Coordinates of N, CA and C in Angstrom, one line a residue:
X30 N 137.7 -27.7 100.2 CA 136.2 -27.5 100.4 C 136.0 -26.8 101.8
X31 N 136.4 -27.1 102.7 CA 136.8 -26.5 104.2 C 136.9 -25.1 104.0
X32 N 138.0 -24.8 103.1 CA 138.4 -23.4 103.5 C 137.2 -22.6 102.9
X33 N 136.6 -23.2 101.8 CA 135.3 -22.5 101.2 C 134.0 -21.8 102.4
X34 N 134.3 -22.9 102.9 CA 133.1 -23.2 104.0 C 133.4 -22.3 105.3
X35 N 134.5 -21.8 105.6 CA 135.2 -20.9 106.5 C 134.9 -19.7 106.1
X36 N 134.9 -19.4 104.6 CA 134.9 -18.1 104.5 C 134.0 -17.1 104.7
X37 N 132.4 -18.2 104.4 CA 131.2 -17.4 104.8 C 131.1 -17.3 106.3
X38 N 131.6 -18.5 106.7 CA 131.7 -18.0 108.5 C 132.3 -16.9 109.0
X39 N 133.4 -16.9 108.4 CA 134.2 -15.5 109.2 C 133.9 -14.2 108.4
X40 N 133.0 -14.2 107.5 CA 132.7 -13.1 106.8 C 131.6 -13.2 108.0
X41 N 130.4 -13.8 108.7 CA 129.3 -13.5 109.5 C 129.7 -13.2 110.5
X42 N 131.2 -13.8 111.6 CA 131.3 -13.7 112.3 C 132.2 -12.2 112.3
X43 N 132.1 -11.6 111.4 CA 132.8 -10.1 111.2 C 131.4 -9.0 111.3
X44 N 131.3 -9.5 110.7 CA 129.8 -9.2 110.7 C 128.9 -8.6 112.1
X45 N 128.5 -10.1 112.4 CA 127.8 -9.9 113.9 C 128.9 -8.7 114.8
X46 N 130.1 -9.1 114.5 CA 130.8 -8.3 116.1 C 131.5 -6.9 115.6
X47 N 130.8 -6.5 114.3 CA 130.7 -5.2 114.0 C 129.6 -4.9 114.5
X48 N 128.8 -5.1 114.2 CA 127.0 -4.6 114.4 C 127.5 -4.3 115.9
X49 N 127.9 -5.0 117.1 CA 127.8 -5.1 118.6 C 129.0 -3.8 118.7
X50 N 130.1 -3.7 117.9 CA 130.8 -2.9 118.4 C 130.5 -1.3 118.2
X51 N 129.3 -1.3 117.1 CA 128.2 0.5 116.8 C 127.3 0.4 117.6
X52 N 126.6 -0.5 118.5 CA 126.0 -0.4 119.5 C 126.7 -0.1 120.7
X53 N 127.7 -0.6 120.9 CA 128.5 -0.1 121.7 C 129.4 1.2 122.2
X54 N 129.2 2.2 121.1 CA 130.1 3.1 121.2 C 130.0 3.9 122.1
X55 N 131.2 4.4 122.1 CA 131.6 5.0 123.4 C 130.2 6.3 123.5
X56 N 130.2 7.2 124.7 CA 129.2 8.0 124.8 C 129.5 9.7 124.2
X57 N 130.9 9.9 123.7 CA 131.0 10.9 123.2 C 130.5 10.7 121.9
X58 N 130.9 9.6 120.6 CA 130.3 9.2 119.9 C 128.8 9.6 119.4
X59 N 127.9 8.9 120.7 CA 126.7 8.7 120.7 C 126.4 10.1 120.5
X60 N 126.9 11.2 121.3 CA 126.7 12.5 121.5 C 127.0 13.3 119.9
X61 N 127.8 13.0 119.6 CA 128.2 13.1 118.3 C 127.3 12.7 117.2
X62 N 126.7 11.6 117.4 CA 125.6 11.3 116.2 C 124.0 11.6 116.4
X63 N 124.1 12.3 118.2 CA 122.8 13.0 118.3 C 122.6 14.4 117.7
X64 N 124.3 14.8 117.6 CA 123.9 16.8 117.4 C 123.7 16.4 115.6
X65 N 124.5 15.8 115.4 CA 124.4 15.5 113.9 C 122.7 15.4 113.3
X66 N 122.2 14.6 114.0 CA 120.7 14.0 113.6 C 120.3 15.6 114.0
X67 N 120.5 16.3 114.8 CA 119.5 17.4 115.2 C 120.1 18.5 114.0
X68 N 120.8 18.3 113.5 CA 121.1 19.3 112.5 C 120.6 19.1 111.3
X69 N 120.0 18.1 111.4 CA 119.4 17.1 110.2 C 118.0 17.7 110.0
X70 N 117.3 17.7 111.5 CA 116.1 18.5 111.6 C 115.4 18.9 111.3
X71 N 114.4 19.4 111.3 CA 113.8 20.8 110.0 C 113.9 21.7 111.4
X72 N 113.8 23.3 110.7 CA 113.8 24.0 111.5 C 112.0 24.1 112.0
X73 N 112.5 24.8 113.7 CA 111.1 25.0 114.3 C 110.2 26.1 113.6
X74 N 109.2 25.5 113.7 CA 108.2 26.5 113.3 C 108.0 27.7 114.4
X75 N 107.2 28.4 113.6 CA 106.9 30.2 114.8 C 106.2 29.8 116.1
X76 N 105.3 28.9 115.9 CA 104.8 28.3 117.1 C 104.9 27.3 118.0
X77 N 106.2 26.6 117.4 CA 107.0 25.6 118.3 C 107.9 26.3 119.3
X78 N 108.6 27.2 118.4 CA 109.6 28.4 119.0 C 108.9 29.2 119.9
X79 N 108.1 29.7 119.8 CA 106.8 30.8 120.7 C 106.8 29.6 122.2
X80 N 106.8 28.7 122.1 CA 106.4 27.6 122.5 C 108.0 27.1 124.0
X81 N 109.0 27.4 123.1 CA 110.1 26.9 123.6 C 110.3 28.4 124.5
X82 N 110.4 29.5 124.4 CA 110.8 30.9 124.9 C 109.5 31.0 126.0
X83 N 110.4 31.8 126.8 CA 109.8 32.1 127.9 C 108.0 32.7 127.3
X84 N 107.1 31.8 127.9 CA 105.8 32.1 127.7 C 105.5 34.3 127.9
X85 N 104.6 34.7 127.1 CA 104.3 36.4 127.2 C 103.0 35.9 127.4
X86 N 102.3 37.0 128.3 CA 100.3 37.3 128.4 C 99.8 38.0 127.9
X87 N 100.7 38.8 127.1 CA 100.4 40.1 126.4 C 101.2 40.6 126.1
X88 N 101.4 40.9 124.4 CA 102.1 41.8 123.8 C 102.1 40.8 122.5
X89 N 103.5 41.3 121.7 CA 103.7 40.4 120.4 C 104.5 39.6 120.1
X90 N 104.2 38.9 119.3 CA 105.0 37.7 119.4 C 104.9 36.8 117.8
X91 N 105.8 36.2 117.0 CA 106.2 36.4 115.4 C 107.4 36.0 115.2
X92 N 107.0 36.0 114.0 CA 108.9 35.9 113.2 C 109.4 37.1 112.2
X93 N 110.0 37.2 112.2 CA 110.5 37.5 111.3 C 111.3 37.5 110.1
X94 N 110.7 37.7 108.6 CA 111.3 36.6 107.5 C 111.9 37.8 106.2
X95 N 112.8 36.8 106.0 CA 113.7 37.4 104.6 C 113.1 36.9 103.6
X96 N 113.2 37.8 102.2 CA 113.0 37.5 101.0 C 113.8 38.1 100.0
X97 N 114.2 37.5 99.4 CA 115.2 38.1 98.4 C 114.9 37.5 96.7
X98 N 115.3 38.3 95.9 CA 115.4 37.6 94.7 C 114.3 37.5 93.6
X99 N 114.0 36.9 92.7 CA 112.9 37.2 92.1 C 112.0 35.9 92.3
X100 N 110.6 36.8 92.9 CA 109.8 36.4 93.6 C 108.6 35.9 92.9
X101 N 108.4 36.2 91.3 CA 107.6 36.2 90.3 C 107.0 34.6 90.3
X102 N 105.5 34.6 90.3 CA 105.0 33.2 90.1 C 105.6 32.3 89.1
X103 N 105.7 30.9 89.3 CA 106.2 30.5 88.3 C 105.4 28.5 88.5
X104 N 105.0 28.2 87.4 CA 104.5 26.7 87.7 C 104.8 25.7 88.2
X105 N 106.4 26.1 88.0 CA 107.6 25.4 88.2 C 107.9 25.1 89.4
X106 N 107.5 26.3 90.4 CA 108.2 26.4 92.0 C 107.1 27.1 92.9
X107 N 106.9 26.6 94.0 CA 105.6 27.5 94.4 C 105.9 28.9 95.0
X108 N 105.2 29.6 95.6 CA 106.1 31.0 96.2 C 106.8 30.7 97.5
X109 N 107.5 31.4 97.7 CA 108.2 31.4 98.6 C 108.2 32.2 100.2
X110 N 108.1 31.5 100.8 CA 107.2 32.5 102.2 C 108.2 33.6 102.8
X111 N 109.6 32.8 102.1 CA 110.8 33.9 102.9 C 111.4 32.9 104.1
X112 N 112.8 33.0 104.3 CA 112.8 32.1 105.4 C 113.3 33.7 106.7
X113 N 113.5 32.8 108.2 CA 113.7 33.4 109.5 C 115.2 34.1 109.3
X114 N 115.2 35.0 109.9 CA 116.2 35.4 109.9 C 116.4 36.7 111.2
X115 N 117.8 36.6 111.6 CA 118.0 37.1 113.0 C 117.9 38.9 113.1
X116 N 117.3 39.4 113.6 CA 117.5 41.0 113.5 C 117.0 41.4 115.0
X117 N 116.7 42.3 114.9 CA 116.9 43.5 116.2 C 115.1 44.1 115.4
X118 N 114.4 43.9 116.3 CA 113.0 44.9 116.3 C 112.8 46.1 117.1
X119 N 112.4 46.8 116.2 CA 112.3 48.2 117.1 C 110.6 48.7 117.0
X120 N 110.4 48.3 118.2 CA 108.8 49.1 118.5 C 109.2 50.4 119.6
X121 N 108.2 51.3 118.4 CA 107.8 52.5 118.6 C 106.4 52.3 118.8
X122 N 106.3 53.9 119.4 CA 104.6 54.4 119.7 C 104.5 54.4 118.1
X123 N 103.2 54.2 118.1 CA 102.1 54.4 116.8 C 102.8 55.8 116.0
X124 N 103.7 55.5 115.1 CA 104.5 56.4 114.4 C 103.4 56.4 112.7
X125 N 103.2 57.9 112.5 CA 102.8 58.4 111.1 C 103.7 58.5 110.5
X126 N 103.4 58.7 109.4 CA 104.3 58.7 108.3 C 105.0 59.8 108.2
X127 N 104.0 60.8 108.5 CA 104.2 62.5 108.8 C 105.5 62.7 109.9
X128 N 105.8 61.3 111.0 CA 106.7 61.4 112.4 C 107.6 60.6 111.7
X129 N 108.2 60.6 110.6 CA 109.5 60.0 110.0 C 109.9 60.7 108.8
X130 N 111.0 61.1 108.0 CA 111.8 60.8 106.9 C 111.9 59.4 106.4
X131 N 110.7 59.4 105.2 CA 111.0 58.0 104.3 C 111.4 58.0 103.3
X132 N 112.5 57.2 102.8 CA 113.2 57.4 101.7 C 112.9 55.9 101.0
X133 N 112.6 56.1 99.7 CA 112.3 54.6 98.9 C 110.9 53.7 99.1
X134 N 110.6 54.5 99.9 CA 109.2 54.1 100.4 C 108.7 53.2 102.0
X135 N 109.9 52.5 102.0 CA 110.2 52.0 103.2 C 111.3 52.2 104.4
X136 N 112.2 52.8 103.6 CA 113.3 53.2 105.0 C 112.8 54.5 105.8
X137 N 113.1 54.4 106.9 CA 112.6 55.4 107.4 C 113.6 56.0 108.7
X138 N 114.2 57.2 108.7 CA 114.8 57.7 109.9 C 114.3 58.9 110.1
X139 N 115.1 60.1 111.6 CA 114.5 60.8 112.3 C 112.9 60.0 112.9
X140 N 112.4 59.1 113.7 CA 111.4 59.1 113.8 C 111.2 59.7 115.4
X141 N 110.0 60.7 115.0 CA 109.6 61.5 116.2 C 108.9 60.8 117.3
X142 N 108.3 59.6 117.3 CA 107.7 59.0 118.4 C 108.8 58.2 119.1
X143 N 107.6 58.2 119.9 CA 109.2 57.4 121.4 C 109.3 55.9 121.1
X144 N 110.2 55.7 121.0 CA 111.3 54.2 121.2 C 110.7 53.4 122.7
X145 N 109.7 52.6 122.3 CA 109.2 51.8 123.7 C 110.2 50.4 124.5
X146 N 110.6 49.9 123.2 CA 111.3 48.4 123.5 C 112.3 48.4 122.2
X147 N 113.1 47.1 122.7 CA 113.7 46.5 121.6 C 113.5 45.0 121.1
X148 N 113.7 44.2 120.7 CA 113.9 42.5 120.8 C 114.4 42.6 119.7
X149 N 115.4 41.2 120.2 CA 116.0 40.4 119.1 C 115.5 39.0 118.6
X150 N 115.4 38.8 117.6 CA 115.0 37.6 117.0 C 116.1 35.7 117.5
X151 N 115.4 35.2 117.3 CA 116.5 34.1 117.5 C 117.0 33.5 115.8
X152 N 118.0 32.8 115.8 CA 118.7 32.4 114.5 C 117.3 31.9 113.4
X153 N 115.7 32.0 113.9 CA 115.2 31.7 112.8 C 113.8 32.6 112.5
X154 N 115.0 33.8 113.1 CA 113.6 35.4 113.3 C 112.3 34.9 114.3
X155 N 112.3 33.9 115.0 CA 111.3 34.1 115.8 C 111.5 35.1 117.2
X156 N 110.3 35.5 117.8 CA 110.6 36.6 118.9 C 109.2 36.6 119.6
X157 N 109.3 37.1 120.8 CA 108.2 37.6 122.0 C 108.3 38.5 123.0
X158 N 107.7 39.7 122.9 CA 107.7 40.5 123.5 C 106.6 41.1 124.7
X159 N 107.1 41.3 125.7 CA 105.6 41.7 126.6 C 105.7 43.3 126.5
X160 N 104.1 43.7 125.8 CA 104.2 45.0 126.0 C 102.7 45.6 126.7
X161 N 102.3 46.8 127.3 CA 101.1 46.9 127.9 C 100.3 47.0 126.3
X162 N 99.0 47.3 126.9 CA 97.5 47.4 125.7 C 98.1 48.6 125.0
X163 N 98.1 48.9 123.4 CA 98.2 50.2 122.7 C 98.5 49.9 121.5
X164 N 98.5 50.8 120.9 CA 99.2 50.7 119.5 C 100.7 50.9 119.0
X165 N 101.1 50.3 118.7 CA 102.6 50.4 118.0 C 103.2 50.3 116.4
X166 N 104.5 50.7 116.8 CA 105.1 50.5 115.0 C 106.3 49.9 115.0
X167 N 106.3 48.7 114.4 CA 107.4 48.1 114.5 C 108.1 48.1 113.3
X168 N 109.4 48.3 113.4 CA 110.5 48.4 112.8 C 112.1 47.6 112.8
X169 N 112.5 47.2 111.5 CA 113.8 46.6 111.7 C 115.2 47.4 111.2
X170 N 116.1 47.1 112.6 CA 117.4 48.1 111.6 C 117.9 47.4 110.4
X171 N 118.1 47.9 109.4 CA 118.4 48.0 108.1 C 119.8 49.0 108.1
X172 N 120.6 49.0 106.8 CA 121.8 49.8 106.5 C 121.1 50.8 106.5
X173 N 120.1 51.4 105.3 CA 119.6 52.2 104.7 C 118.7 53.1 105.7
X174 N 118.5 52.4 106.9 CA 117.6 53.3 108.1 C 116.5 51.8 108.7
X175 N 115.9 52.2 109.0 CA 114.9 50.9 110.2 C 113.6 51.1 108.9
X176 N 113.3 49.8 108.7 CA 112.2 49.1 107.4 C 111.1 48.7 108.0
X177 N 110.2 49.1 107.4 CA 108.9 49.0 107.6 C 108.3 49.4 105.9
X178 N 107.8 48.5 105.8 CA 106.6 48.6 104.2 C 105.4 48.4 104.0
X179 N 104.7 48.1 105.6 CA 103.2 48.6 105.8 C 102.9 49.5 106.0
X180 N 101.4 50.0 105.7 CA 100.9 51.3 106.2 C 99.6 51.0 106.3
X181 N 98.7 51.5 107.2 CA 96.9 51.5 107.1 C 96.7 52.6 106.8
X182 N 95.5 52.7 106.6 CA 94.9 53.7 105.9 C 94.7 55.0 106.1
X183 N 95.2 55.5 107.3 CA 95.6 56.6 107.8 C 97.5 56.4 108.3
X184 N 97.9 55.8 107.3 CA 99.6 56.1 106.8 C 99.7 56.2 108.2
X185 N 99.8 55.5 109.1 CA 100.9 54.5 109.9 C 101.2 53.6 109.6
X186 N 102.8 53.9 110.0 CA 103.9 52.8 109.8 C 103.9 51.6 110.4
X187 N 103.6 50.4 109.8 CA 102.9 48.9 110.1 C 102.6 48.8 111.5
X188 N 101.7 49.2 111.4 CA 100.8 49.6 113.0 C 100.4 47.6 113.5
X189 N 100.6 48.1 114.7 CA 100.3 46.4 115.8 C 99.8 46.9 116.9
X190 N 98.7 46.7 117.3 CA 97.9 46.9 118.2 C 97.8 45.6 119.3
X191 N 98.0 45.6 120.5 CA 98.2 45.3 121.9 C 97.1 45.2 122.7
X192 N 96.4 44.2 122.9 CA 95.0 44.3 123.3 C 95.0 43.7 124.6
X193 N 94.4 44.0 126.3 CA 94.7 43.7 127.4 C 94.7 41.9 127.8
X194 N 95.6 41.2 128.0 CA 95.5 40.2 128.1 C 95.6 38.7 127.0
X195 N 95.7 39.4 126.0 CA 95.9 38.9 124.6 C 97.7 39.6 124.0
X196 N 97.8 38.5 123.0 CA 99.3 38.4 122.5 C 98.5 38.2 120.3
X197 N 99.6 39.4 120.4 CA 99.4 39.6 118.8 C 100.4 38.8 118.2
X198 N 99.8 38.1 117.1 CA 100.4 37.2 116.4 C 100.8 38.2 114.8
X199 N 102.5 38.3 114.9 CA 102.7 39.3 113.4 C 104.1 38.2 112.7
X200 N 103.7 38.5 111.6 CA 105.0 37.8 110.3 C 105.6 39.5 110.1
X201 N 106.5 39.7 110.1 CA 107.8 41.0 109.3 C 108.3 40.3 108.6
X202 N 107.6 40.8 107.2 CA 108.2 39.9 106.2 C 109.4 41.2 105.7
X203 N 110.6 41.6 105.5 CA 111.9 42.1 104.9 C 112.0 41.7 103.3
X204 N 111.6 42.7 102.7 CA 111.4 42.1 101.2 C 112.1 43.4 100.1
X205 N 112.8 44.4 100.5 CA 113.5 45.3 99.8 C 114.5 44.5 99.1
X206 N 114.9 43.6 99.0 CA 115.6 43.1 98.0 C 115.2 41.8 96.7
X207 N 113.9 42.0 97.1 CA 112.9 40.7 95.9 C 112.1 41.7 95.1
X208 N 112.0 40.8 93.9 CA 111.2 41.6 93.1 C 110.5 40.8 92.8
X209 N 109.0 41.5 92.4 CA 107.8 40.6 92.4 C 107.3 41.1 90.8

């Protein structure tokens, strides 16, 4: 009867002085189960990230998003906004359509206007750039040439305008590989 009565004890007292010995762990450990939790995370949004990077007073500032695949509504799944993804931007002066070779409708090289900046994206396409008041055309390198698939209504290439003291808020959505 004794030994019965032992056994729930030393099953508790295993018990308790586990629990103390995972509160206890060492500090590499601990470090260990913090990157873990942070990988767990959700990723930052465009304005958490805008938020984390050195503050801009002017110019643009965005993410930039992939889409791939077929993109067709469906009941089933809602649409898909595209997730972040890392690239290299290339803003030019206010480039026409007329001041590039476009092939496919969106690749575009030879472009005749001047190359103002560059930026790169961080691992979840977010970005910020300081640039003075003006118009521009922003572009990403691609295999096929630097993508761009906007145009306004006098056919410039996804024009973004720069206004004195203000920061433009833009999505480059990358979608030459989805079909809608």
């Amino acid at each position: 009867m004794e030994k019965l009565l032992l056994l729930p004890l030393a099953l508790l007292f295993l018990q308790c002085n586990g629990s103390k010995s995972s509160q206890s762990a060492n500090p590499q450990e601990q470090t260990e189960q913090a990157n873990a939790q942070q990988k767990q995370a959700p990723l930052a949004t465009a304005e958490q990230a805008q938020d984390q990077q050195a503050p801009i007073e002017q110019g643009i500032a965005g993410q930039v998003l992939w889409q791939a695949g077929n993109q067709m509504p469906s009941p089933d799944a809602p649409p898909s906004k595209g997730r972040g993804i890392q690239r290299t931007l290339y803003i030019y002066e206010l480039t026409n359509s007329n001041q590039a070779k476009t092939t496919e409708g969106v690749f575009h090289t030879n472009i005749q206007t001047k190359l103002v900046t560059q930026v790169a994206t961080d691992a979840n396409g977010n970005f910020a750039v300081s640039l003075k008041p003006g118009k521009y055309s922003l572009f990403s390198k691609e295999e096929k040439g630097m993508f761009a698939n906007l145009f306004d209504g006098e056919m410039n290439i996804n024009p973004v305008e720069v206004k004195k003291g203000q920061v433009t808020s833009v999505e480059f959505l990358i979608n030459y590989q989805a079909s809608y």
